[in-house]
C-alpha positions as MATLAB code, in Angstrom:
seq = 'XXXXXXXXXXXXXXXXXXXXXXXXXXXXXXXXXXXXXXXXXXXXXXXXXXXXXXXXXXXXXXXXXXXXXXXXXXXXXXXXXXXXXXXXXXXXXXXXXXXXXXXXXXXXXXXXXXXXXXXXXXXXXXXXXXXXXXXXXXXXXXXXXXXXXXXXXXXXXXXXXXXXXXXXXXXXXXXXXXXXXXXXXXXXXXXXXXXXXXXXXXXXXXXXXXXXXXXXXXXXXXXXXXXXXXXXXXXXXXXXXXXXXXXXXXXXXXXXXXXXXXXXXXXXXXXXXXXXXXXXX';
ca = [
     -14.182  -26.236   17.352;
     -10.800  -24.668   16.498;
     -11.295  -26.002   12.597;
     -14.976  -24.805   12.260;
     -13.125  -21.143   13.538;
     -10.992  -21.166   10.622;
     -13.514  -22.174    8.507;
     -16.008  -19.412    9.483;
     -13.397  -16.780    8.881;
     -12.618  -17.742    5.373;
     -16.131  -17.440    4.540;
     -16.220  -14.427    6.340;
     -12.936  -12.891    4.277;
     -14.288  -14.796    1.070;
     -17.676  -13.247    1.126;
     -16.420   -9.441    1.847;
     -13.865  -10.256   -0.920;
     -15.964  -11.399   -3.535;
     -18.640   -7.892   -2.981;
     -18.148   -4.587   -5.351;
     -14.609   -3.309   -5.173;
     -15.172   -0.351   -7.683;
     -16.911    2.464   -5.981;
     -18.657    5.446   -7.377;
     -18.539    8.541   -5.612;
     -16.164   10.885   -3.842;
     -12.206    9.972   -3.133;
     -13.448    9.332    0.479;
     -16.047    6.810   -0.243;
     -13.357    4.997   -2.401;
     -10.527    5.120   -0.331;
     -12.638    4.357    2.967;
     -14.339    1.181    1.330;
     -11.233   -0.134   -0.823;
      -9.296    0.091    1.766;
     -12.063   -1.603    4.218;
     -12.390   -5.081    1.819;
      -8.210   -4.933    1.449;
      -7.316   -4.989    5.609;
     -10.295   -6.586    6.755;
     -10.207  -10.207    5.450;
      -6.770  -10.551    6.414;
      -7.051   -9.032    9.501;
      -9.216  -11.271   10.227;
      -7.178  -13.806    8.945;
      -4.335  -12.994   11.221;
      -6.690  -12.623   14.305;
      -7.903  -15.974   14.125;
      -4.674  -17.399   13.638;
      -2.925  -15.937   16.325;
      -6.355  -16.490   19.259;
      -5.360  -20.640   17.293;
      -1.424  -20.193   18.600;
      -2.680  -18.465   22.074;
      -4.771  -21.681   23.146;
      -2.659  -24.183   21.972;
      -3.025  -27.998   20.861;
      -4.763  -28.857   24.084;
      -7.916  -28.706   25.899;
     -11.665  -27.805   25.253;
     -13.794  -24.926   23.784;
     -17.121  -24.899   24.237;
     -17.415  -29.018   25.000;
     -15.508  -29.773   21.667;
     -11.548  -31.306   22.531;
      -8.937  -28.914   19.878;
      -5.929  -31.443   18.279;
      -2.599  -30.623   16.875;
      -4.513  -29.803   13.395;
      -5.763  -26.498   13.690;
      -3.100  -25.507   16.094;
      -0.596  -26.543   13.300;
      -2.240  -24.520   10.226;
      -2.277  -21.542   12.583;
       1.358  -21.798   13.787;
       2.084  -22.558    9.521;
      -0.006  -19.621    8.339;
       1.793  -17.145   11.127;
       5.252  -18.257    9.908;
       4.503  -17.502    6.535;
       3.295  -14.410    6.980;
       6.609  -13.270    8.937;
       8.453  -14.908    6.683;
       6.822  -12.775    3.502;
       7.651   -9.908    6.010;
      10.991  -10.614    6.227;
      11.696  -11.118    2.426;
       9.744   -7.441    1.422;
      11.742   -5.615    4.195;
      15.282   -7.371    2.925;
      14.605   -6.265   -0.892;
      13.008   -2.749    0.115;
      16.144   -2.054    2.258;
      18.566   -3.390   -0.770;
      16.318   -0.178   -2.953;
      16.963    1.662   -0.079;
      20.915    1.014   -0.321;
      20.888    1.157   -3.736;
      19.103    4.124   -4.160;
      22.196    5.533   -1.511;
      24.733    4.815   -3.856;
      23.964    6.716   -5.673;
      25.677   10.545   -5.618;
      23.894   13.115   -3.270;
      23.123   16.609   -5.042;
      21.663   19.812   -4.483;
      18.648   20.539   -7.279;
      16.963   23.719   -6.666;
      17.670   23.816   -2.932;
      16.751   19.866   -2.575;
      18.833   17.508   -1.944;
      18.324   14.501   -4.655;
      19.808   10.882   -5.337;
      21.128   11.317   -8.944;
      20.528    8.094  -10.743;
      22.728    7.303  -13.942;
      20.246    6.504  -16.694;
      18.839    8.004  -19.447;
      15.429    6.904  -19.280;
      12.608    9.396  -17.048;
      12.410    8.688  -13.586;
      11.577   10.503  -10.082;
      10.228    8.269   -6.980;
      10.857    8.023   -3.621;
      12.455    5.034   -2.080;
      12.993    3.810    1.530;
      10.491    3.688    4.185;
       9.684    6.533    6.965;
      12.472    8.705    5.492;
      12.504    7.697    2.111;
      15.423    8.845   -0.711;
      14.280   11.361   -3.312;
      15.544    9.171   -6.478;
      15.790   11.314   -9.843;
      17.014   10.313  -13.050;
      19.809   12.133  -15.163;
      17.638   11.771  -18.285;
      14.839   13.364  -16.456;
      16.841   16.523  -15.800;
      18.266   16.846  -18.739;
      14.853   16.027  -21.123;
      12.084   18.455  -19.243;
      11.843   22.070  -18.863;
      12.772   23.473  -15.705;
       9.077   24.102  -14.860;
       8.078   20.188  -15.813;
      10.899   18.976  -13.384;
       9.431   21.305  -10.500;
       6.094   19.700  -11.024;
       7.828   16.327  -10.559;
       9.725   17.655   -7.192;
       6.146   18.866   -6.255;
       4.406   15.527   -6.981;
       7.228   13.266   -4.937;
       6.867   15.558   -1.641;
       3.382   14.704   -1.668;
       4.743   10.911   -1.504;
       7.218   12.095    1.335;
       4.512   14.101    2.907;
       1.550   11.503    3.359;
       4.385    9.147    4.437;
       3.478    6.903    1.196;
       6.335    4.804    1.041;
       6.276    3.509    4.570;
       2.236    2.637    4.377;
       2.003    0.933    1.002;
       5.228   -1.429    2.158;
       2.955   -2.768    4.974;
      -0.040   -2.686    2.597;
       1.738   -4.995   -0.074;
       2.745   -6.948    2.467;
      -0.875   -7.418    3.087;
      -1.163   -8.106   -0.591;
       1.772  -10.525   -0.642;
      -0.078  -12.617    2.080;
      -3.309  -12.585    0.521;
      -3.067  -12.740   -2.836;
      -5.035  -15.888   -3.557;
      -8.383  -14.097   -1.863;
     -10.681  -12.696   -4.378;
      -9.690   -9.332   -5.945;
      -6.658   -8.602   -4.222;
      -5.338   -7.367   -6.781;
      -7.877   -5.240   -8.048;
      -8.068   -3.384   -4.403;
      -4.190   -3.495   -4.384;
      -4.432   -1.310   -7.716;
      -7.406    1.264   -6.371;
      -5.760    2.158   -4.073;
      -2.313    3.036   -5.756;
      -4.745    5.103   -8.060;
      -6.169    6.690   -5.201;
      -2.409    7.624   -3.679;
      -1.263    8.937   -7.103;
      -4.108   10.901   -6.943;
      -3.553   12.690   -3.523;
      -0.078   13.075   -4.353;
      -1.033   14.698   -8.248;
      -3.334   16.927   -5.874;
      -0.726   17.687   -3.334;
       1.439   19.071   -6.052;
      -1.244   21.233   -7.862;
      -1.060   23.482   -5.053;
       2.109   24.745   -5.881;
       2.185   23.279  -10.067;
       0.431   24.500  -12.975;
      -2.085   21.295  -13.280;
      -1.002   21.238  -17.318;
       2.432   20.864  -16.361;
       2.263   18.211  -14.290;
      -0.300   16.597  -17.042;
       2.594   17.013  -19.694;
       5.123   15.636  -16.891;
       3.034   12.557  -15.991;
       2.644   11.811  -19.942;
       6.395   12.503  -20.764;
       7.362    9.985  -17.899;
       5.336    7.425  -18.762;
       5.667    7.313  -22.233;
       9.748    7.371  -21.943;
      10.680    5.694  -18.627;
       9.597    1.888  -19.421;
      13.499    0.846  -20.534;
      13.705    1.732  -16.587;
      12.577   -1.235  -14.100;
      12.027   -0.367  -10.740;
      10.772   -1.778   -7.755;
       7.401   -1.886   -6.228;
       8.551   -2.091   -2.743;
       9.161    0.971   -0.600;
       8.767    3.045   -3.612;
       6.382    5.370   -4.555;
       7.632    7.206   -8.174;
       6.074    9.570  -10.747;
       5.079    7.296  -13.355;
       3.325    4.505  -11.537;
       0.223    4.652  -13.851;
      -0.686    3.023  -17.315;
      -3.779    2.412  -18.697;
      -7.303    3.419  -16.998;
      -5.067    4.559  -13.913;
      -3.383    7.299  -16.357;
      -6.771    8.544  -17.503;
      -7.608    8.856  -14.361;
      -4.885   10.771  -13.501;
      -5.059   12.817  -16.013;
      -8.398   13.405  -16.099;
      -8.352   15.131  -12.367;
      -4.965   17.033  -13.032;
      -7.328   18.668  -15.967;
     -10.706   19.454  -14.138;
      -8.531   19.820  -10.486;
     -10.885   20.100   -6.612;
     -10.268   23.433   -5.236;
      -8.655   21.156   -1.828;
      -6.836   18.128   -1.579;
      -9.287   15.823   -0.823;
      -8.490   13.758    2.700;
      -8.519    9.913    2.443;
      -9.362    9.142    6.171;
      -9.390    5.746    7.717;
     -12.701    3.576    7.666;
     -14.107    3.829   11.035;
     -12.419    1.913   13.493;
     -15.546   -0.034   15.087;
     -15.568   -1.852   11.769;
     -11.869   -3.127   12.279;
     -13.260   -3.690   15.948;
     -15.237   -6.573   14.861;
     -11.493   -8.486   13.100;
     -10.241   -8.608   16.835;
     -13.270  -11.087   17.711;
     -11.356  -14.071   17.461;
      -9.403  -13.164   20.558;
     -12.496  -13.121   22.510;
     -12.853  -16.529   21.838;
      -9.396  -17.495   24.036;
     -11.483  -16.806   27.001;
     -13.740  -19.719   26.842;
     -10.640  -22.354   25.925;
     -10.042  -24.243   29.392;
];
């Protein structure tokens, strides 16, 4: 009974995985359903696994005797999933101390992590209180009105908390990246943050500058390697993610647009497994 469980639920995270992952429509729609097919599967997933662990290797469920098998995948898949947990939070805490070491200044009234390298960079790094992280070749190369539009763009990171919800999300993405489009979600919605934090900063930014600052960025920060863990920088963006970018910093909403959760019956239905630890005797 236990194995035809686990089986059900893959076909249940396979089948949600394998539907449309590029949505037309508003930022809502796309951020509501991208992220809906990215947490739900492995949810799921994790659900199932742990209602596995809860009933143990012994005993019934509904007539059928459970065995060491199914109690053993669960217990394996639950390790591995701490243990991926455990590995992102060790390498975005060594960002975290890196980013400390290097020397605290005051830019403009804000205080900023001064990082010795030539090539453009700005990003926050760390989790709930991240470290604003700006380059010395970034100061020095833009205008004084291109590096505001920078400032502006990384407190929308540090406002919507970015850096603290897109570590749990990769870990999510760690887990599961051998479901069907992972990585294809994973990438929406980094688009879709970008985005709301390009949007944040046009209400305080000329759009144009920020355009210009996004481009110059990009186009001269790739000598610099950074991680994707606890991070959340400027130039995170090549390709059709740029032109998307770019394309809304140049025909900008009057409002930021709110990316709100998907409705939280729908996750309601991932707890389900648990239910099933009832009828185990």
């Amino acid at each position: 009974m236990h194995l035809l469980m686990i089986v059900i639920t893959l076909v249940v995270a396979l089948i949600l995985r394998c539907s449309q992952v590029h949505f037309p429509g508003s930022w809502e729609i796309r951020w509501r359903r991208s992220l809906f097919l990215f947490l739900f599967p492995p949810l799921l997933i994790f659900m199932t696994a742990i209602a596995l662990l809860c009933m143990g290797p012994q005993g019934q469920m509904g007539g059928m005797y459970t065995g060491w098998l199914s109690y053993s995948l669960a217990l394996m898949v639950l390790s591995v999933f701490s243990s991926l947990c455990l590995k992102l939070a060790y390498q975005g805490w060594r960002s975290l101390q890196s980013a400390r070491n290097c020397p605290l200044v005051n830019f403009a009234g804000k205080p900023i992590r001064l990082l010795n390298t030539q090539a453009l960079f700005a990003g926050q790094i760390g989790f709930w209180q991240p470290e604003l992280v700006v380059s010395q070749g970034l100061l020095e190369t833009l205008s004084p009105d291109h590096v505001e539009s920078v400032l502006a763009h990384e407190q929308g990171h540090h406002h919507y908390k970015d850096t603290f919800w897109f570590f749990w999300l990769g870990w999510i993405r760690t887990c599961t990246a051998w479901l069907p489009n992972t990585e294809p979600l994973w990438q929406e919605l980094l688009v879709l943050r970008e985005l709301r934090a390009d949007h944040y900063a046009v209400s305080q930014v000329d759009p144009l500058v920020l355009a210009e600052s996004l481009l110059l960025v990009v186009s001269n920060g790739s000598a610099f390697a950074h991680s994707e863990i606890c991070c959340a920088a400027l130039g995170d963006g090549s390709g059709e993610r740029l032109e998307q970018r770019i394309e809304a910093l140049l025909t900008p909403v009057a409002t930021t647009p709110e990316m709100k959760l998907p409705s939280w019956h729908t996750f309601f239905l991932a707890f389900v497994p648990l239910l099933t630890v009832i009828f185990h005797t």
